C-alpha cells in the first residue's frame, strides 16, 4: 500500500523538487524551541530552563567604559549633516577594539558572546554610520566566515588585522537582479590554470547595496563558481562560493556611495576581470561550492544579532523618551501622559520594550549555547524591526511637534527616518514573514515533514511508511489535544509555575495544539502550493512569532525574580501576544480555501474561535499601571526602558535635557500638587503656578525649599519642551559645497 502511494505521489509530482540551495537552507542551523511549538505539546519546563544570562564582567565593563565614552564623543546631529565619521572616532574605535568583538582572543579580538555583541550593537545603534561601522565587522562577513570555515592560513592572515581595524570588511551578496532571492546571483568566477600552474579565478560581478563598501578594503564576495577543467576537483559547476578580495586588486572598483535615507556608508562593488588565487576561496579549495551552505548556517544565528539589536533599541528608546516626556509635557493643566489616548500609547510602548528585550536576551543566549535556529532568528529580525518601527511612530505621535522638528534636541526623529532600512535589509520583512518563517519552519521544525519529504524524494518505502504513520498519529493527537484544550480553555496544560502567570502557559499550550494541527491541515490539503500562499503563510508566521514572544516574556519575568511591580506589564504583554495569535488563527480560518473543510472553518469554525478566544487583548483599565512603569524615575524605568542605551548627562541635548527636567518635575510633584490643590480650593489666588509659590509659602501650604524645587522644575520643564531653531544661513542650502575629492587626513584602512 505504501509503495503504491509513494509511486502515485511521485508520478503526480504532488511535491515540488527541492533544489540544492533550498536543501541547504532547510537543513542549515538547528531546530530549537520552535520545534516545541510545532510539536503541539510544548515542554514548558525545558523551555523555561533555557538560560537568561547577564553579561560577563568584561562585556559589562566594555559597555560602561569605551562604549559610554563613544556616546559622549559623538555629535550625532553633526554626523547626520556631514555623513562623515571623524578621524578621531575611527582611531578611537580601533584603539578600543570595536572591530574585533567577534574575533577570538588568540587572534587579538575580544571573543565576546553573542549576547555581548548584541548589547554593544544595541547601545551604539543610535550613532548612525558609526553604529553601522561597529555592526558589520562583528556580524555576517569576513571575520564570522573565516572563524567558522577559513583555513588556518586565512585565519592567521586576516583575523589579527580585522581585530585591529586595519582591515575594514564588507560582504558582497546583493545584486541588481538578486535581492531576497540571493541564490540567483549572477556574479561569476571562472577557474583557470595560472602561469605558475596554480588554479586562479577570473571574476566579473556587479554588486549593490553593500554596507561599508565605500570605506572597505577587504571584501568577502559571493559568486557562482565555474570550473570548466575541474581544477578544484569539485566538478564543472561547484556552485556558490565566497572569495576574499582586497582593495587594490586590478579590476576591483570600490568607493561609489548610495545614499540611504538614514545615511551610512553603503555602495557598489564592481569587478571586471579580477584575478585571484583559488586559495582565496573561504575554506580553500574545499570551500568551493560551499558558500550557500556557509551563509545559511551563519544566518541561522546571525540574524538574531545586529538587526534585532537595532530594532529593540528603537523600541526601548521610544519607551525611554515618551515615558518622561508624557509627564514633563502638560496641556489643559495636566501631564499629557495622564490623558487616556496618550496613556494607551505609552502603555503599549512600555510593554513592547519589556517583551522585545526579553526575546533579544533569550534568543542570543540560545545561540551562545550552541543553537543556530534559522526560523527563530528570522522571527526576531522581522518582528523586532517592525515592532520598533511601530513603537517609534507611536512615540513620535506622543511627542508631536517635538518629534517632527529636527535638530540636536530631537530624540526619536533619526530612528523614525532609519526604521525602514532595518525592515528591508538582510531579507525584506515581507518575504521573511510570508515565505521564510513558516515555509522553512513547517518543513524544518515539524517532527515528520522533512523525514517524509526525504523519503519521497529518495523513493524509500520503509522510511516513507514510518514517517507517514508517525505524521498521522501526530495529527490525530493534536486534533484531540486541541479539542480538549479548547473546551477547557487550556486548563489541561501543565504550567511550570504557579501564581498569576500560570494561565498564560496554559493558553500558549492551547495555542500550540491548534497551531500544530492547522499546520498539518495546510501541508496535507494545500501542500506544495503553500509557497504561493504567502498571505496564509504570513498568518502562520504571526502565530508562531507571538507564541515565542509570550514565552520569552514569561522567561524574563521569572529570571528577574517575578517582581510584583512588573505584573501589570507582563499581563498587558501576554494578553496582547495572545490577541495577535488569536487574530492570526481567525485569518487562517477565514482564508483556508479548500472544498468543504474551508466552509466549515470559515463559518462555524471562526464563530467558535470568536466565542472562545485565546484573548480579547489588554483592557483599557490596564493601561494606567503599565504606562506608570516608565513615567516615574526609578529602577523599573531604568530596567524596562533606559538600560542598555546609555546614560546621558543633564547638560546633553535631547535625552539628557529631558531626563533632567523629568527628574526635577517628579521630585517636585508632591509640592506642586499641594499648590494646585490650594489654588483649586481658593486658599490662595494667583494667575499661574509660579506666581502662586510665594502666597503658598506665606499660607503654609509649602515651605521655601518646596518653592525653590518647583521653580527649578518649571524652568527645566520649559527648557525641555523647546525645539531647535536655525538662522537663515544654517537653514537654507542653496548650493552644495563642491566635492574636491580629497581624502580625509587619516587613512581609513591599512591599504587605503
XYZ file of C-alpha atoms in Angstrom:
752
model
C 0.000 0.000 0.000
C 2.723 2.466 0.967
C 4.765 1.621 -2.138
C 1.744 2.329 -4.320
C 1.005 5.591 -2.507
C 4.607 6.690 -2.814
C 4.614 5.923 -6.534
C 1.424 7.919 -7.069
C 2.840 10.908 -5.190
C 5.998 10.856 -7.299
C 4.176 10.226 -10.574
C 1.720 13.051 -9.888
C 4.578 15.339 -8.782
C 2.488 16.493 -5.837
C 5.570 17.838 -4.108
C 7.989 20.248 -5.756
C 11.566 19.104 -6.321
C 13.903 20.547 -3.709
C 16.947 22.197 -5.242
C 20.383 22.019 -3.620
C 20.131 25.654 -2.497
C 16.703 25.014 -0.960
C 18.022 21.919 0.787
C 20.968 23.868 2.214
C 18.502 26.446 3.534
C 16.217 23.788 5.007
C 18.996 21.822 6.663
C 21.081 24.766 7.849
C 21.262 25.540 11.527
C 19.234 23.744 14.145
C 15.723 23.321 15.480
C 15.263 24.830 18.928
C 12.192 25.969 20.863
C 10.411 26.445 17.541
C 10.208 22.665 17.299
C 8.330 22.621 20.597
C 5.542 24.772 19.164
C 5.325 22.652 16.000
C 5.012 19.551 18.202
C 1.693 20.847 19.528
C 2.631 19.949 23.094
C 5.484 22.219 24.158
C 7.620 21.215 27.126
C 7.480 24.464 29.069
C 9.752 23.106 31.798
C 12.536 22.686 29.242
C 11.784 25.977 27.523
C 11.860 27.868 30.817
C 15.107 26.118 31.762
C 16.858 27.829 28.820
C 19.396 30.333 30.137
C 18.576 34.011 30.543
C 22.015 35.318 31.497
C 23.683 38.582 32.437
C 26.669 39.938 30.538
C 30.117 38.852 31.652
C 32.103 41.289 33.798
C 34.398 42.012 30.835
C 31.486 42.731 28.499
C 29.756 44.961 31.043
C 32.983 46.878 31.627
C 33.294 47.457 27.885
C 29.746 48.826 27.747
C 30.289 51.044 30.790
C 33.703 52.212 29.626
C 34.613 52.535 25.924
C 31.019 52.374 24.642
C 29.801 55.019 27.091
C 32.761 57.230 26.174
C 31.981 56.761 22.478
C 28.430 58.003 23.061
C 29.789 61.123 24.769
C 32.304 61.792 21.999
C 29.907 61.647 19.062
C 27.872 64.662 17.994
C 25.058 62.758 16.318
C 23.438 65.866 14.834
C 26.688 66.988 13.183
C 27.275 63.436 11.980
C 23.874 63.390 10.276
C 24.771 66.588 8.458
C 28.262 65.649 7.292
C 27.739 61.866 6.936
C 31.485 61.509 7.521
C 32.826 59.657 10.541
C 35.527 61.907 12.091
C 39.116 60.705 12.058
C 39.379 60.695 15.847
C 36.363 58.380 16.082
C 37.938 55.925 13.624
C 41.049 55.957 15.772
C 39.062 55.530 18.991
C 37.217 52.528 17.564
C 40.489 50.911 16.530
C 42.305 51.569 19.793
C 39.442 50.228 21.891
C 38.799 47.007 19.990
C 35.388 47.783 18.487
C 36.300 45.961 15.260
C 37.236 42.710 16.976
C 34.321 41.912 19.289
C 33.571 38.672 17.403
C 37.199 37.615 16.933
C 38.724 35.109 19.400
C 41.303 36.457 21.822
C 44.091 34.348 20.340
C 43.828 36.495 17.200
C 43.723 39.792 19.082
C 39.959 40.172 19.431
C 37.655 40.295 22.441
C 35.843 36.992 21.890
C 32.579 38.425 23.159
C 29.466 36.291 23.425
C 26.571 36.773 21.015
C 24.670 38.479 23.833
C 27.635 40.748 24.496
C 27.951 41.762 20.860
C 24.219 42.333 20.671
C 24.407 44.612 23.723
C 27.179 46.702 22.135
C 25.221 46.970 18.889
C 22.072 47.977 20.757
C 23.872 50.707 22.662
C 25.610 52.123 19.565
C 22.615 51.787 17.221
C 21.698 55.453 17.643
C 25.065 56.595 16.281
C 24.086 56.282 12.618
C 27.064 55.391 10.410
C 29.228 54.730 13.474
C 26.778 52.126 14.701
C 26.915 50.511 11.269
C 30.705 50.557 11.386
C 30.557 48.594 14.641
C 27.977 46.096 13.330
C 29.420 44.932 10.008
C 32.856 43.708 11.193
C 31.141 41.811 14.025
C 28.384 40.047 12.161
C 27.987 38.144 8.881
C 31.070 38.754 6.787
C 34.785 38.156 6.677
C 35.521 37.508 10.345
C 32.497 35.295 11.055
C 33.030 33.225 7.901
C 36.760 32.879 8.456
C 36.320 31.834 12.094
C 33.835 29.120 11.097
C 35.190 27.952 7.738
C 38.542 29.591 6.950
C 41.784 27.692 6.541
C 44.403 28.237 9.224
C 46.429 30.287 6.753
C 43.435 32.536 6.083
C 42.747 32.977 9.792
C 46.374 33.867 10.519
C 46.456 36.320 7.626
C 43.217 38.213 8.162
C 41.838 37.858 11.691
C 44.538 39.867 13.557
C 44.239 42.725 11.039
C 40.436 42.638 11.276
C 40.648 42.780 15.074
C 42.894 45.854 14.921
C 40.685 47.572 12.370
C 43.431 47.564 9.737
C 41.103 45.591 7.525
C 37.651 47.136 7.142
C 35.362 44.416 5.768
C 32.240 44.327 3.685
C 30.193 41.420 2.388
C 29.183 41.370 -1.286
C 25.984 39.428 -1.896
C 23.150 41.587 -3.280
C 22.965 42.353 -6.997
C 20.531 44.275 -9.216
C 18.759 41.006 -10.076
C 19.389 39.115 -6.822
C 17.927 40.623 -3.689
C 15.900 38.432 -1.332
C 16.415 35.664 -3.893
C 20.113 35.687 -3.108
C 20.705 32.240 -4.588
C 20.129 33.672 -8.074
C 23.332 35.739 -8.069
C 24.960 36.367 -11.450
C 28.450 37.168 -10.144
C 30.756 34.686 -11.863
C 34.128 33.226 -11.081
C 35.833 31.100 -13.738
C 38.669 28.828 -12.617
C 41.708 28.553 -14.861
C 45.329 27.452 -14.567
C 47.737 30.284 -13.886
C 51.209 30.701 -15.317
C 52.669 29.084 -12.190
C 50.376 26.078 -12.601
C 48.229 27.001 -9.614
C 44.462 27.458 -10.106
C 43.272 31.048 -10.428
C 39.788 32.597 -10.578
C 38.760 35.294 -13.037
C 35.800 37.170 -11.571
C 33.196 39.522 -13.029
C 30.410 40.967 -10.938
C 28.205 43.943 -10.114
C 27.079 44.244 -6.502
C 24.915 46.925 -4.928
C 23.539 47.892 -1.506
C 26.798 46.729 0.086
C 27.239 48.259 3.524
C 30.725 49.694 4.174
C 31.771 49.067 0.559
C 32.894 52.700 0.020
C 35.261 52.572 3.022
C 36.178 48.867 2.998
C 39.441 47.315 1.935
C 38.533 43.645 2.417
C 35.611 42.096 0.556
C 34.111 38.665 1.096
C 32.195 38.221 -2.128
C 29.663 35.571 -3.087
C 29.868 34.310 -6.669
C 28.820 31.351 -8.764
C 31.938 29.334 -9.469
C 32.552 27.695 -12.874
C 35.472 25.254 -13.173
C 35.492 24.010 -16.800
C 38.635 21.886 -16.346
C 37.723 20.629 -12.857
C 40.953 22.004 -11.433
C 39.471 22.123 -7.941
C 38.071 18.615 -8.102
C 34.501 19.776 -7.442
C 33.111 19.330 -10.940
C 32.454 21.849 -13.690
C 29.918 23.848 -11.653
C 30.884 23.772 -7.953
C 28.231 26.392 -7.146
C 28.098 29.454 -4.926
C 31.410 30.215 -3.225
C 32.741 33.055 -1.077
C 36.015 34.607 -2.227
C 38.231 37.077 -0.350
C 39.208 40.192 -2.307
C 41.439 43.082 -1.249
C 41.225 46.687 -2.304
C 43.854 47.468 -4.911
C 43.356 44.305 -6.944
C 43.274 45.082 -10.648
C 39.703 45.429 -11.906
C 38.126 45.787 -8.434
C 36.213 49.056 -8.038
C 35.105 50.289 -4.610
C 34.157 53.751 -3.462
C 30.874 54.845 -5.047
C 28.171 55.630 -2.478
C 24.475 55.002 -2.395
C 22.634 57.446 -0.121
C 20.402 55.529 2.314
C 17.610 57.523 3.939
C 19.495 57.291 7.244
C 22.909 57.942 5.777
C 25.623 55.362 6.366
C 28.425 54.071 4.167
C 26.793 51.858 1.562
C 27.553 51.445 -2.106
C 28.549 49.332 -5.043
C 31.282 46.800 -5.764
C 32.178 46.292 -9.412
C 34.576 43.655 -10.668
C 35.948 43.468 -14.215
C 38.239 40.505 -14.841
C 39.503 40.458 -11.257
C 42.020 37.608 -10.962
C 42.669 35.996 -7.574
C 44.291 32.750 -6.446
C 41.848 29.906 -5.805
C 43.263 29.776 -2.286
C 41.271 32.990 -1.651
C 38.068 30.940 -1.536
C 36.929 30.877 2.088
C 37.927 27.412 3.251
C 40.356 26.991 0.343
C 39.587 24.539 -2.451
C 37.413 22.529 -0.058
C 35.205 25.612 0.331
C 34.401 25.757 -3.387
C 30.653 25.398 -3.845
C 30.026 25.628 -0.101
C 29.205 29.343 0.000
C 25.438 28.998 0.179
C 25.679 26.465 2.987
C 28.067 28.769 4.849
C 25.704 31.712 4.502
C 22.641 29.761 5.557
C 24.383 28.253 8.581
C 25.746 31.577 9.787
C 22.482 33.426 9.157
C 20.792 30.768 11.290
C 22.209 32.548 14.322
C 23.456 35.781 12.785
C 20.027 37.215 12.024
C 19.400 37.189 15.770
C 22.184 39.694 16.465
C 22.584 43.003 14.662
C 19.191 43.991 13.263
C 17.232 42.767 16.305
C 19.627 44.782 18.471
C 18.712 47.876 16.477
C 15.002 47.079 16.482
C 14.933 46.523 20.246
C 16.972 49.689 20.765
C 14.372 51.651 18.813
C 11.543 50.289 20.983
C 13.480 50.922 24.201
C 14.481 54.422 23.065
C 10.829 55.185 22.399
C 9.940 53.997 25.900
C 12.835 55.902 27.432
C 11.671 59.133 25.767
C 7.875 59.032 25.824
C 7.533 57.987 29.463
C 9.350 61.084 30.756
C 8.022 63.378 28.026
C 4.429 62.418 28.781
C 4.942 63.724 32.345
C 7.029 66.785 31.526
C 4.694 67.993 28.788
C 1.449 69.459 30.114
C -1.721 70.513 28.369
C -5.026 71.596 29.917
C -3.252 71.797 33.253
C -2.218 68.129 33.487
C 0.615 65.953 32.128
C -0.398 64.579 28.743
C 0.565 61.079 29.919
C -2.473 61.071 32.197
C -4.819 61.540 29.233
C -6.239 58.189 28.151
C -5.297 58.474 24.472
C -1.671 59.219 25.255
C -1.662 56.778 28.154
C -2.631 53.937 25.788
C 0.330 54.691 23.505
C 2.752 54.887 26.443
C 1.470 51.604 27.870
C 1.889 49.786 24.557
C 5.423 51.078 24.138
C 6.349 50.069 27.701
C 5.007 46.531 27.279
C 6.693 46.038 23.910
C 10.012 47.309 25.311
C 9.777 44.627 28.020
C 8.818 41.874 25.557
C 11.259 42.674 22.746
C 14.173 42.881 25.169
C 13.146 39.524 26.628
C 13.279 37.978 23.153
C 16.678 39.516 22.379
C 18.277 38.135 25.529
C 16.579 34.722 25.340
C 17.491 34.094 21.695
C 21.048 35.452 21.908
C 21.620 33.219 24.921
C 20.278 30.287 22.921
C 22.768 30.979 20.130
C 25.565 31.268 22.689
C 24.554 27.842 23.954
C 25.169 26.294 20.549
C 21.798 26.664 18.839
C 21.619 28.185 15.364
C 17.847 28.408 14.814
C 17.136 29.988 11.418
C 13.381 30.185 11.973
C 13.693 31.835 15.397
C 16.352 34.221 14.057
C 14.105 35.166 11.139
C 11.239 35.849 13.566
C 13.472 38.033 15.695
C 14.708 40.003 12.695
C 11.259 40.508 11.171
C 9.308 41.255 14.327
C 11.777 43.378 16.315
C 12.383 45.688 13.361
C 8.672 46.063 12.613
C 7.699 46.496 16.264
C 10.497 49.053 16.595
C 9.114 50.940 13.605
C 5.588 50.928 15.072
C 6.751 51.968 18.521
C 8.844 54.875 17.276
C 5.848 56.004 15.214
C 3.702 55.892 18.365
C 6.466 57.735 20.207
C 6.510 60.442 17.556
C 2.734 60.708 17.968
C 3.116 61.320 21.709
C 5.951 63.816 21.277
C 4.044 65.586 18.471
C 5.860 68.780 17.443
C 8.949 67.876 19.461
C 9.107 64.652 17.470
C 8.928 66.148 13.997
C 11.159 69.217 14.413
C 14.705 68.249 13.543
C 17.800 69.381 15.360
C 20.181 68.328 18.140
C 17.294 68.090 20.615
C 15.144 65.743 18.539
C 15.247 62.362 20.278
C 13.304 59.990 18.013
C 13.482 61.580 14.551
C 16.626 59.795 13.346
C 15.269 56.402 14.437
C 11.963 57.100 12.730
C 13.717 58.001 9.470
C 16.003 54.984 9.560
C 13.461 52.355 10.627
C 12.612 51.229 7.054
C 16.249 50.308 6.466
C 16.188 47.584 9.122
C 12.839 46.351 7.828
C 14.321 45.996 4.338
C 17.856 44.624 4.690
C 19.054 41.026 5.318
C 15.910 39.674 3.713
C 12.945 42.009 3.224
C 10.428 41.528 6.008
C 7.588 40.967 3.558
C 9.294 37.840 2.248
C 10.680 36.846 5.638
C 7.147 36.767 7.052
C 5.275 35.332 4.076
C 7.861 32.858 2.800
C 10.725 32.094 5.141
C 9.382 31.752 8.686
C 6.554 29.309 8.118
C 7.808 27.989 4.785
C 11.071 26.870 6.361
C 9.598 26.171 9.782
C 6.825 23.896 8.554
C 9.375 21.591 6.923
C 12.412 22.017 9.183
C 10.786 22.229 12.619
C 7.905 19.806 12.109
C 8.738 16.391 13.621
C 7.700 14.430 10.495
C 7.653 16.756 7.472
C 11.328 16.630 6.500
C 11.668 12.842 7.033
C 8.567 12.357 4.860
C 9.892 14.657 2.168
C 13.284 12.946 2.144
C 11.628 9.522 1.903
C 9.544 10.647 -1.077
C 12.493 12.201 -2.887
C 14.662 9.147 -2.196
C 11.836 6.720 -3.115
C 12.433 5.000 0.245
C 9.302 2.959 1.069
C 10.227 1.850 4.649
C 11.211 5.400 5.632
C 8.045 6.733 3.972
C 5.874 4.263 5.902
C 7.487 5.178 9.221
C 7.254 8.922 8.584
C 3.685 8.998 7.277
C 2.323 6.789 10.077
C 4.100 8.946 12.642
C 2.705 12.074 10.999
C -0.870 10.747 11.015
C -0.577 9.821 14.690
C 0.878 13.245 15.441
C -2.043 14.960 13.669
C -4.669 12.849 15.387
C -3.161 13.526 18.801
C -3.031 17.283 18.188
C -6.638 17.268 16.995
C -7.691 15.603 20.240
C -5.481 17.898 22.303
C -6.935 20.914 20.536
C -10.494 19.828 21.248
C -9.836 19.143 24.935
C -7.758 22.266 25.452
C -10.313 24.362 23.602
C -13.197 23.074 25.723
C -11.232 23.585 28.962
C -9.548 26.832 27.806
C -6.138 25.255 28.307
C -6.671 24.025 31.860
C -5.286 20.598 30.933
C -1.898 22.124 30.037
C 0.698 21.800 32.769
C 2.260 25.105 33.826
C 5.853 25.151 35.129
C 4.940 27.959 37.554
C 2.100 28.792 39.879
C 0.540 32.162 40.515
C -0.879 34.780 38.195
C 1.202 33.897 35.135
C 0.311 30.188 35.081
C -2.759 30.980 32.973
C -0.546 32.140 30.129
C 1.395 28.887 29.888
C -1.932 27.088 29.625
C -3.120 29.368 26.854
C 0.175 29.102 24.977
C -0.082 25.311 25.187
C -3.652 25.519 23.893
C -2.495 27.787 21.045
C 0.379 25.417 20.178
C -2.000 22.452 19.780
C -4.191 24.407 17.402
C -1.156 25.758 15.530
C 0.315 22.274 15.036
C -2.957 20.804 13.793
C -3.570 23.715 11.404
C -0.015 23.268 10.109
C -0.775 19.645 9.288
C -4.016 20.593 7.549
C -2.192 23.157 5.449
C 0.544 20.714 4.479
C -1.885 17.860 3.726
C -4.524 19.864 1.843
C -2.595 22.773 0.292
C 0.779 21.066 0.039
C 3.332 22.462 -2.365
C 1.075 25.433 -3.177
C 1.882 26.897 0.255
C 4.856 28.563 -1.452
C 2.383 30.690 -3.397
C 0.023 31.230 -0.446
C 2.092 33.966 1.173
C -0.825 35.613 2.964
C -1.776 32.354 4.650
C 1.849 31.534 5.468
C 2.249 35.011 6.934
C -0.575 34.381 9.393
C 1.046 31.117 10.497
C 4.275 33.091 10.944
C 2.472 35.643 13.107
C 1.038 32.935 15.352
C 4.460 31.318 15.775
C 6.135 34.680 16.421
C 3.800 35.740 19.197
C 3.886 32.318 20.852
C 7.656 32.831 21.035
C 7.284 36.350 22.452
C 4.792 35.134 25.031
C 7.317 32.533 26.148
C 10.266 34.940 26.329
C 8.220 37.493 28.284
C 7.380 34.853 30.870
C 11.014 33.687 30.959
C 12.227 37.225 31.644
C 9.656 37.698 34.391
C 10.857 34.573 36.182
C 14.551 35.291 35.547
C 14.238 38.748 37.122
C 12.677 37.381 40.278
C 8.958 37.536 39.390
C 8.782 41.148 40.568
C 5.295 42.097 41.645
C 5.643 45.596 40.189
C 6.210 44.071 36.728
C 2.985 42.055 36.744
C 0.868 44.779 35.081
C 3.393 44.943 32.226
C 3.521 41.146 31.884
C -0.281 40.831 31.918
C -0.575 43.510 29.222
C 2.165 41.951 27.085
C 0.753 38.411 27.301
C -2.794 39.480 26.553
C -1.503 41.407 23.558
C 0.591 38.443 22.371
C -2.347 36.066 22.685
C -4.529 38.539 20.788
C -2.053 38.501 17.898
C -2.201 34.697 17.885
C -5.996 34.791 18.032
C -6.176 37.177 15.075
C -3.738 35.024 13.106
C -5.928 31.972 13.681
C -9.052 33.876 12.656
C -7.306 34.916 9.441
C -6.268 31.316 8.731
C -9.806 30.037 9.307
C -11.266 32.755 7.080
C -8.885 32.045 4.193
C -8.355 28.277 4.257
C -9.622 27.798 0.720
C -10.224 24.075 0.305
C -13.539 22.362 -0.526
C -15.973 21.610 2.320
C -13.450 21.983 5.158
C -12.808 25.569 4.088
C -16.507 26.404 4.512
C -16.630 24.682 7.910
C -13.590 26.647 9.092
C -14.801 29.932 7.644
C -18.231 29.908 9.296
C -18.840 27.521 12.238
C -15.099 27.275 12.964
C -14.500 31.011 13.052
C -17.676 31.509 15.121
C -16.271 29.086 17.713
C -12.946 30.957 17.709
C -14.690 34.219 18.465
C -16.874 32.969 21.297
C -13.966 31.052 22.837
C -10.964 33.337 22.199
C -7.431 32.993 23.463
C -7.565 36.672 24.360
C -9.507 39.821 23.607
C -6.417 41.913 24.290
C -5.457 44.262 27.121
C -8.376 46.125 28.676
C -8.449 49.910 28.919
C -8.109 49.767 32.689
C -4.771 48.018 32.384
C -3.071 50.929 30.609
C -2.612 53.206 33.637
C -0.427 50.834 35.650
C 1.633 49.839 32.601
C 2.245 53.425 31.484
C 3.206 54.350 35.056
C 6.063 51.834 34.889
C 8.010 54.218 32.650
C 6.558 57.543 33.812
C 8.269 57.699 37.216
C 12.045 57.726 37.808
C 13.364 54.613 39.434
C 14.699 51.118 38.994
C 11.714 49.873 36.985
C 12.041 52.653 34.404
C 15.777 52.043 34.129
C 15.292 48.291 33.659
C 12.452 48.431 31.132
C 13.423 51.486 29.111
C 16.819 53.093 29.595
C 19.048 50.117 30.445
C 21.433 49.327 27.620
C 21.031 52.676 25.842
C 23.478 54.902 27.693
C 23.342 57.469 30.490
C 23.214 60.997 29.071
C 24.236 63.853 31.343
C 21.891 66.720 32.244
C 23.887 69.097 30.047
C 23.461 66.983 26.915
C 20.796 67.996 24.387
C 17.760 65.888 23.661
C 17.556 62.930 26.021
C 19.861 64.388 28.659
C 17.859 67.600 28.860
C 14.549 65.701 29.008
C 15.634 63.285 31.753
C 16.997 66.161 33.834
C 13.677 68.006 33.629
C 11.667 64.847 34.318
C 13.604 64.041 37.469
C 13.157 67.586 38.773
C 9.453 67.619 37.902
C 8.960 64.244 39.593
C 10.833 65.371 42.708
C 8.641 68.486 42.913
C 5.406 66.650 42.119
C 4.064 66.360 45.670
C 4.669 70.024 46.436
C 3.228 71.069 43.071
C 0.024 69.148 43.766
C -0.306 70.903 47.111
C -0.118 74.304 45.430
C -2.568 73.325 42.696
C -4.978 71.963 45.303
C -4.755 75.200 47.293
C -5.478 77.190 44.126
C -8.450 74.966 43.346
C -9.879 75.395 46.869
C -9.177 79.137 46.664
C -6.929 79.049 49.718
C -4.612 81.202 47.625
C -5.097 83.189 44.435
C -2.634 83.649 41.553
C -2.756 83.628 37.711
C -0.108 80.881 37.373
C 1.698 78.195 39.309
C 4.937 80.166 39.571
C 3.144 83.274 40.784
C 1.316 81.164 43.361
C 4.501 80.000 45.090
C 5.081 82.997 47.370
C 1.428 83.124 48.514
C 1.598 79.353 49.072
C 4.663 79.726 51.305
C 3.005 82.548 53.253
C -0.126 80.428 53.712
C 1.924 77.474 54.927
C 0.868 75.259 52.029
C 4.533 74.568 51.195
C 7.853 75.725 52.598
C 10.529 77.774 50.845
C 12.540 74.687 49.847
C 9.469 73.279 48.143
C 9.018 76.569 46.307
C 12.616 76.537 45.062
C 12.182 72.923 43.983
C 9.085 73.827 41.953
C 10.828 76.831 40.352
C 13.774 74.666 39.269
C 11.409 72.029 37.907
C 9.329 74.512 35.934
C 12.424 76.131 34.394
C 13.712 72.724 33.361
C 10.255 71.709 32.084
C 10.009 74.785 29.863
C 13.531 74.197 28.545
C 12.849 70.515 27.822
C 9.828 71.176 25.615
C 11.639 73.691 23.413
C 12.618 72.647 19.881
C 15.596 73.725 17.813
C 15.610 76.797 15.601
C 18.046 77.762 12.824
C 19.047 81.067 11.285
C 18.651 81.566 7.551
C 22.279 80.837 6.772
C 22.061 77.471 8.521
C 18.584 76.571 7.298
C 18.939 77.313 3.581
C 21.317 75.296 1.435
C 21.062 76.934 -1.951
C 24.177 75.289 -3.284
C 26.074 72.177 -2.345
C 29.679 72.522 -1.304
C 31.976 71.363 -4.099
C 33.482 67.920 -3.638
C 37.223 68.274 -4.117
C 37.713 64.519 -3.965
C 40.282 64.971 -1.223
C 40.563 62.072 1.198
C 40.489 62.587 4.967
C 43.893 63.010 6.575
C 43.703 59.678 8.388
C 43.826 56.557 6.206
C 40.637 54.595 6.589
C 42.423 51.247 6.490
C 45.832 49.711 6.008
C 45.843 49.723 2.206
C 43.957 52.976 1.561
